[in-house]
Coordinates of C-alpha atoms and ligand atoms in Angstrom, one line a residue:
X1 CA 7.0 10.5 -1.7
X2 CA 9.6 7.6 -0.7
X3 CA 9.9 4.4 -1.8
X4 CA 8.6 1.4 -0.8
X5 CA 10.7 -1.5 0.8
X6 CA 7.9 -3.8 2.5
X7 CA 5.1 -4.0 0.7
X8 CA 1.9 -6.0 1.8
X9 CA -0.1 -7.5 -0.9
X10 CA -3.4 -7.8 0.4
X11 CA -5.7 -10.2 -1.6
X12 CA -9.2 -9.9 -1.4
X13 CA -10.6 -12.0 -4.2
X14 CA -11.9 -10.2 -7.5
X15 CA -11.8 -11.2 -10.9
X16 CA -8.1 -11.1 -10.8
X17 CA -7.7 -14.3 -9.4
X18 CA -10.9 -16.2 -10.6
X19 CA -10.7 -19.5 -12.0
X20 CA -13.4 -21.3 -14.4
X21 CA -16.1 -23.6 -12.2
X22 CA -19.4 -24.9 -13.5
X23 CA -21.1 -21.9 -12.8
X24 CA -18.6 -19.4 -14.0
X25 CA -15.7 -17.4 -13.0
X26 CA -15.0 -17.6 -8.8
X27 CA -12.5 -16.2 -6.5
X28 CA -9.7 -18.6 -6.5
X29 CA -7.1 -19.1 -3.6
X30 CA -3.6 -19.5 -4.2
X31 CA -2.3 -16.2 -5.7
X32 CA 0.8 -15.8 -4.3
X33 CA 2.5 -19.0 -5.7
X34 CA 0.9 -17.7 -9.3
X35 CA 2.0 -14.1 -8.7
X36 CA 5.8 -15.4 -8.0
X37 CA 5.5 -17.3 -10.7
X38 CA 4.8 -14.9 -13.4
X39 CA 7.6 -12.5 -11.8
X40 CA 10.0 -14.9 -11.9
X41 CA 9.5 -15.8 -15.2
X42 CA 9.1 -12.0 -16.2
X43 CA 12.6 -10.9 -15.1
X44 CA 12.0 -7.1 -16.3
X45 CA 9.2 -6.7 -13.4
X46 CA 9.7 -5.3 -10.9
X47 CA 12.2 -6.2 -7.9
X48 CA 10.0 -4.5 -4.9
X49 CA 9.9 -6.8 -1.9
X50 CA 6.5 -8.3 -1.1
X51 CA 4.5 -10.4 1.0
X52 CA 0.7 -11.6 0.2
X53 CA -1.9 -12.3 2.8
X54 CA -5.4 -13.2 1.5
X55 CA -8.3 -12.3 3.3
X56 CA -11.1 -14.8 4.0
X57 CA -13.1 -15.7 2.3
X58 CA -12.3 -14.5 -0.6
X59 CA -14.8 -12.5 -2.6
X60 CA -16.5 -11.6 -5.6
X61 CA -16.3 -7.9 -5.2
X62 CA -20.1 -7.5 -5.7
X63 CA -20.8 -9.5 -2.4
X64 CA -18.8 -6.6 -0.6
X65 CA -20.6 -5.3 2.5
X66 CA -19.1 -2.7 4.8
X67 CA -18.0 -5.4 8.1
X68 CA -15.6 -6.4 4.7
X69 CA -14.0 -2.8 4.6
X70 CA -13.7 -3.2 8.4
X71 CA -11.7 -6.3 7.6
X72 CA -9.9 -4.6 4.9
X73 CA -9.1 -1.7 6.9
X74 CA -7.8 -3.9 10.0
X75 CA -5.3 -5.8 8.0
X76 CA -3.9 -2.7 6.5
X77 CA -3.7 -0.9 10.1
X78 CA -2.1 -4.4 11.6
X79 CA 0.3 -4.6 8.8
X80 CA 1.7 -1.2 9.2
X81 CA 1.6 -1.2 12.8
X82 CA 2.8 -4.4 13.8
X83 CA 4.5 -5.8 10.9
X84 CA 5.8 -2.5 9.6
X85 CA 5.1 -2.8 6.2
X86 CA 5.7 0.5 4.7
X87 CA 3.0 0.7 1.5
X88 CA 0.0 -1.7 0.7
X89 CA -1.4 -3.2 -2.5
X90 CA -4.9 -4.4 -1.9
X91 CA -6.3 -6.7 -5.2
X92 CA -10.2 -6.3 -5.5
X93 CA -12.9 -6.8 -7.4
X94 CA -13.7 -4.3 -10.3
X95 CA -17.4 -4.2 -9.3
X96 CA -17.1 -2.4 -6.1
X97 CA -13.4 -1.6 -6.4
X98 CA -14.1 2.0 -6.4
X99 CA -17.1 2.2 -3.2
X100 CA -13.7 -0.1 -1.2
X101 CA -11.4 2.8 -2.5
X102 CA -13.5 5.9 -1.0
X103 CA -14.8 4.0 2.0
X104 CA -10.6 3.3 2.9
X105 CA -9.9 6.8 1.8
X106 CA -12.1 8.3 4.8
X107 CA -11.9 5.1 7.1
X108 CA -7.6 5.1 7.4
X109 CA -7.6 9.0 7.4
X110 CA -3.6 9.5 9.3
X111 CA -2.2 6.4 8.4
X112 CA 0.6 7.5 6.9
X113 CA 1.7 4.6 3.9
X114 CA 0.6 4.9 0.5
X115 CA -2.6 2.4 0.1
X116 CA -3.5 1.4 -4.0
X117 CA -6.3 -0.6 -4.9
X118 CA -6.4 -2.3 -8.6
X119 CA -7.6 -5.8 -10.2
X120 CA -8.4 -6.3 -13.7
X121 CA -10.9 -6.8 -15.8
X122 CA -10.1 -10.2 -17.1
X123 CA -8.5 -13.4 -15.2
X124 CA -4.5 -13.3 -14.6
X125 CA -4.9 -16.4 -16.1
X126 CA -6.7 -15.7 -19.2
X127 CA -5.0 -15.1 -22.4
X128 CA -4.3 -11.0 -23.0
X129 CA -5.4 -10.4 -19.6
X130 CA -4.8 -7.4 -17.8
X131 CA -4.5 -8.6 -14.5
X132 CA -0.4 -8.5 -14.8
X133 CA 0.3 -4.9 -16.4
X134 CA -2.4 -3.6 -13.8
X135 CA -0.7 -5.5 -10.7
X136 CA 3.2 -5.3 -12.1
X137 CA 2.3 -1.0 -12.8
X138 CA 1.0 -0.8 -9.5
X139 CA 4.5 -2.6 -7.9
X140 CA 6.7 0.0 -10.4
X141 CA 4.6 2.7 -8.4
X142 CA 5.4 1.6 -5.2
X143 CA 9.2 0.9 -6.2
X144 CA 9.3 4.7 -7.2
X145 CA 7.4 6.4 -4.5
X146 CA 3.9 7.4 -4.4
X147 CA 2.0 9.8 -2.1
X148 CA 0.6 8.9 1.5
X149 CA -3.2 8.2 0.9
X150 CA -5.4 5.7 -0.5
X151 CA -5.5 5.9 -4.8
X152 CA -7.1 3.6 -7.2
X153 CA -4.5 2.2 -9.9
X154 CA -5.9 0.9 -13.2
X155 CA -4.9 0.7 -17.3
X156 CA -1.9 2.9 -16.7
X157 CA -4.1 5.6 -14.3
X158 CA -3.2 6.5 -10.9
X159 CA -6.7 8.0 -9.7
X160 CA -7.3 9.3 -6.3
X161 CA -9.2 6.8 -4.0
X162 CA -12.0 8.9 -3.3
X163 CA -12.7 10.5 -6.6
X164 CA -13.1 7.4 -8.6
X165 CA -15.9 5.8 -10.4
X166 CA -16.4 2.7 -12.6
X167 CA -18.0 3.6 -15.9
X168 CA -17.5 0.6 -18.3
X169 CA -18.3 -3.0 -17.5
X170 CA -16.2 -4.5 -20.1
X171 CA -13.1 -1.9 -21.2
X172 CA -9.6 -2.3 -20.0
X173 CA -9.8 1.1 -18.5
X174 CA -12.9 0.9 -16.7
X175 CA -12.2 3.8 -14.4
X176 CA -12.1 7.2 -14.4
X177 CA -12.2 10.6 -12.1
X178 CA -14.8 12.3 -14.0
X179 CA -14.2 16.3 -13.7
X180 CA -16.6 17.1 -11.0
X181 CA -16.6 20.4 -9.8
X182 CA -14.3 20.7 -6.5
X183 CA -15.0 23.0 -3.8
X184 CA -14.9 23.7 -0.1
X185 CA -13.3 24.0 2.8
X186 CA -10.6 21.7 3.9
X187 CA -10.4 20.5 7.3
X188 CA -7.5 21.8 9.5
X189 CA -6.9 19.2 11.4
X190 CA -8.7 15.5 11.5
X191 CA -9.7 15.0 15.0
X192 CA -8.8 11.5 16.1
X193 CA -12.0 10.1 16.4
X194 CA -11.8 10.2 12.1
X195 CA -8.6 8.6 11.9
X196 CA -7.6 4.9 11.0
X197 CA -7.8 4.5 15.1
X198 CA -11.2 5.0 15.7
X199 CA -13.5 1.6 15.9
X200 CA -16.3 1.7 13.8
X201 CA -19.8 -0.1 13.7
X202 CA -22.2 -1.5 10.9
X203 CA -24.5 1.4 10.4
X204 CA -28.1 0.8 8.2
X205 CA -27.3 3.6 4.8
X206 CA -29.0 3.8 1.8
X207 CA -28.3 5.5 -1.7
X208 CA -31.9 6.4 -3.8
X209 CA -31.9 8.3 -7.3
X210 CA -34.6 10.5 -7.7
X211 CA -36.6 9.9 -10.2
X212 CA -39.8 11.0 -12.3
X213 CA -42.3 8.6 -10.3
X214 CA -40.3 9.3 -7.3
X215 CA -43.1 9.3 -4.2
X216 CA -43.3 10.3 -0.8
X217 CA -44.4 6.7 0.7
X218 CA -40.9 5.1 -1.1
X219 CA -38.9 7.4 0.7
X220 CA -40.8 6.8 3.8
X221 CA -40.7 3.0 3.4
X222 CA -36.9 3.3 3.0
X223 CA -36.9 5.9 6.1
X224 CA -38.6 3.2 8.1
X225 CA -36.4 0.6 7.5
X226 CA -34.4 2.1 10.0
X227 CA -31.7 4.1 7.8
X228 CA -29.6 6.7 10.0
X229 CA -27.9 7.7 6.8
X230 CA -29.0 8.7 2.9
X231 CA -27.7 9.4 0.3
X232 CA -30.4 11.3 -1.9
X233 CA -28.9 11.3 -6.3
X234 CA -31.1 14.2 -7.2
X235 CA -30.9 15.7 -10.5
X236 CA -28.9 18.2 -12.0
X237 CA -27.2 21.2 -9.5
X238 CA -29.4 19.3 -6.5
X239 CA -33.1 19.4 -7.5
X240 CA -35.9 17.1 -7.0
X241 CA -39.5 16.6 -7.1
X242 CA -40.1 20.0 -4.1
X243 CA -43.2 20.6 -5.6
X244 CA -44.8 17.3 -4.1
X245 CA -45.0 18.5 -0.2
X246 CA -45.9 14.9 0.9
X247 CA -42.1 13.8 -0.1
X248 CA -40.6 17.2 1.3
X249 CA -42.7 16.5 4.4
X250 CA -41.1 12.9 4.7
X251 CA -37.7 14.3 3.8
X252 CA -37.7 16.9 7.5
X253 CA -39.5 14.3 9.6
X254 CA -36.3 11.7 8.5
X255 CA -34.1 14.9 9.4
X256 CA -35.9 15.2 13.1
X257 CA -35.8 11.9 13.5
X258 CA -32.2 12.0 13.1
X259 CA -31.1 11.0 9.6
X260 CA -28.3 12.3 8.2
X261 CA -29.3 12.9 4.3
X262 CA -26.8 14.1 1.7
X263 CA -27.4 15.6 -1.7
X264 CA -25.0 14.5 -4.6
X265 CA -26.0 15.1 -8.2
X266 CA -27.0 12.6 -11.0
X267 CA -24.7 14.2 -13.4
X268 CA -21.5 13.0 -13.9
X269 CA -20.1 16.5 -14.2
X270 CA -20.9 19.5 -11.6
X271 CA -22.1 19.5 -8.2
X272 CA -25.0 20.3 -6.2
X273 CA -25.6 24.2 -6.1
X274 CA -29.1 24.3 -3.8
X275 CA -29.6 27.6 -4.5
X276 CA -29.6 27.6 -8.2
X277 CA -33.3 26.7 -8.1
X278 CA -36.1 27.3 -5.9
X279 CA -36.7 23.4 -6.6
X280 CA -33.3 22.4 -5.4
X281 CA -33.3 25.1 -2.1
X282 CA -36.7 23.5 -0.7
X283 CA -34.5 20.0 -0.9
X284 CA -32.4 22.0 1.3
X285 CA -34.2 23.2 3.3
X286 CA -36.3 20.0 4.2
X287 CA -32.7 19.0 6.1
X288 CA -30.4 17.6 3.0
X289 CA -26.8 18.6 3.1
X290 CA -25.2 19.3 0.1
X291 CA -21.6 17.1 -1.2
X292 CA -20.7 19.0 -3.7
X293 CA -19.3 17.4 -6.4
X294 CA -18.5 13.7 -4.5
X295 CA -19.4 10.7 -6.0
X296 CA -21.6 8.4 -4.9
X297 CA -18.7 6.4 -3.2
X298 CA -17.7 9.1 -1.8
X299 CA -20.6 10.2 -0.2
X300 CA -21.6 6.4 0.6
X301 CA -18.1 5.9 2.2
X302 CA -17.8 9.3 4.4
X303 CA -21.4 8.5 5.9
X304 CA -20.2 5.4 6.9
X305 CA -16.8 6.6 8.4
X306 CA -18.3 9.4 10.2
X307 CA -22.0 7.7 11.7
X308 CA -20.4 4.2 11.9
X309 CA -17.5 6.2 14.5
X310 CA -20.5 6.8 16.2
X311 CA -20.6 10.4 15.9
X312 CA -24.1 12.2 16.5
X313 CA -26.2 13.7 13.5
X314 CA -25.0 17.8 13.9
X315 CA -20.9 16.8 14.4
X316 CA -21.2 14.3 11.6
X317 CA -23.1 17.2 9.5
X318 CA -20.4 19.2 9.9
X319 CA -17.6 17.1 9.3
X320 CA -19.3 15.7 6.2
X321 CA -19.4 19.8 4.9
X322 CA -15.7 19.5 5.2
X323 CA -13.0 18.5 3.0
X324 CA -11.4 15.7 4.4
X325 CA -9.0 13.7 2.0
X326 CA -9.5 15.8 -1.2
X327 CA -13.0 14.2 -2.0
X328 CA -14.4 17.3 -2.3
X329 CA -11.9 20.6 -2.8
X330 CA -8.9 20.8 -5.0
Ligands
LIG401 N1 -17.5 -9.4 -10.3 C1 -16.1 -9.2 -10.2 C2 -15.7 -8.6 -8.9 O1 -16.1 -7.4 -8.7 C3 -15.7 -8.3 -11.4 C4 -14.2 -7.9 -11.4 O2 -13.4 -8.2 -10.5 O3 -13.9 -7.4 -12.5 O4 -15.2 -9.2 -8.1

């Protein structure tokens, strides 16, 4: 851990910087001269030297789409590389804060600067916000050192990028790491087709809960829709509806056909442990993979940072049952 000298602000719209219009709150340019501002007239911030680029457009978070973590991800590799800035800040929308956190988290894998992502749940210009304790805690971090990596910083929590969630829509700390169980083997090395310098693509994914109703012609509809990637929320340790053969039948044609499909679990605590029931090994055994304990974000991001490289199904299987970042071992 080092501190940082040259920081990059990287603005990418968010409730942070919204401003009132007639049809509600809206990213609003123009940060920069607000956030000098307020640190100017708040002489105990702190003193860290910064720069802020906004990205364009800017965006309410919950119009985020992956070619807009491509964009995120090339001004964070540009800024290190060519402007050598030494740590980056990236403000973003709450609602999809934490997907942008675990999709950066496997996407700038060896890019070795600390990356934090926070925004706030109210306005930095409405009263008792806390856009300005979120983003002036985040500069104290970078001012004392924090760790290599992507981490998500809100309400006082420094939370690792990929192990993040957003559970409340409307409390200042609207994130946590919920105690998912943690397991597996950790990659030796990161080959460098996984690392920050590897182009990536768009690549059609989907995320489907299972669910009491669940039937086989959904998942085929979704299948057919040209997905090469799914994450499947069963329930519990990894089971699902396995006594319904048309759905398991639908599950290894998608697997033949070249689908990558990973398990994570509905709960909020544990993992997916196939073999705990007979109902959760014949998931398995139709082709899904298991991710542990990863969120949703996690598993949503890795797909896309592995298939979107344009790795083939088997090597993306495998590096998917890998730890990569922490996401899924201690
Ligand atoms: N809809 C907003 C966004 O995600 C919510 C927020 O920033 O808190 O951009």
């Amino acid at each position: 851990m080092r501190a940082v000298n040259n920081l990059l602000v990287l603005y990418t719209g968010g409730t942070i910087g919204m401003l009132e219009t007639p049809q509600g709150l809206a990213p609003g340019g123009g940060f920069e001269a607000r956030m000098r501002d307020y640190l100017a007239a708040h002489r105990e911030s702190p003193g860290i030297r910064w720069t802020l680029r906004e990205l364009s457009p800017l965006l309410d978070s919950a119009n985020m789409q992956q070619a807009n973590w491509l964009a995120m991800c090339d001004a964070i590799v540009e800024a290190v590389k060519k402007d050598g800035h030494d740590g980056i800040l990236v403000l973003h929308g709450t609602d999809t804060l934490a997907y942008s956190a675990a999709a950066l988290s496997f996407l700038l894998l060896g890019l070795d600067v600390p990356v934090v992502l926070t925004g706030s749940m109210l306005p930095a210009g409405a009263a008792d916000s806390d856009a300005w304790s979120n983003l002036c805690g985040a500069l104290s971090l970078f001012e004392s050192g924090v760790e290599n990596g992507v981490h998500l910083y809100f309400a006082g929590q420094l939370l690792h990028g990929a192990r993040a969630s957003k559970l409340r829509s409307e409390a200042f700390d609207a994130f946590t790491a919920l105690p998912r169980y943690r397991e597996g083997q950790r990659a030796e090395q990161v080959p460098a087709v996984l690392t920050y310098c590897q182009p990536r693509v768009a690549v059609n994914l989907a995320v489907l809960p299972v669910f009491p109703g669940l039937q086989a012609a959904h998942v085929r509809a979704l299948i057919d829709s040209g997905v090469k990637g799914l994450v499947l929320e069963c329930y519990g340790s990894g089971t699902g509806p396995s006594d319904d053969q048309a759905l398991l039948q639908v599950l290894s044609d998608a697997r033949q056909r070249g689908v990558l499909m990973v398990a994570i679990s509905q709960c909020t605590q544990g993992s997916v442990k196939f073999d705990t029931y007979a109902a959760g090994s014949r998931l398995r055994d139709a082709g899904l993979v298991s991710a542990g304990g990863m969120t949703r974000e996690a598993a949503l991001g890795k797909l896309f940072a592995l298939l979107g490289a344009g790795l083939d199904v088997a090597t993306a299987q495998h590096w998917f049952a890998l730890d990569l970042c922490g996401e899924r071992a201690q």
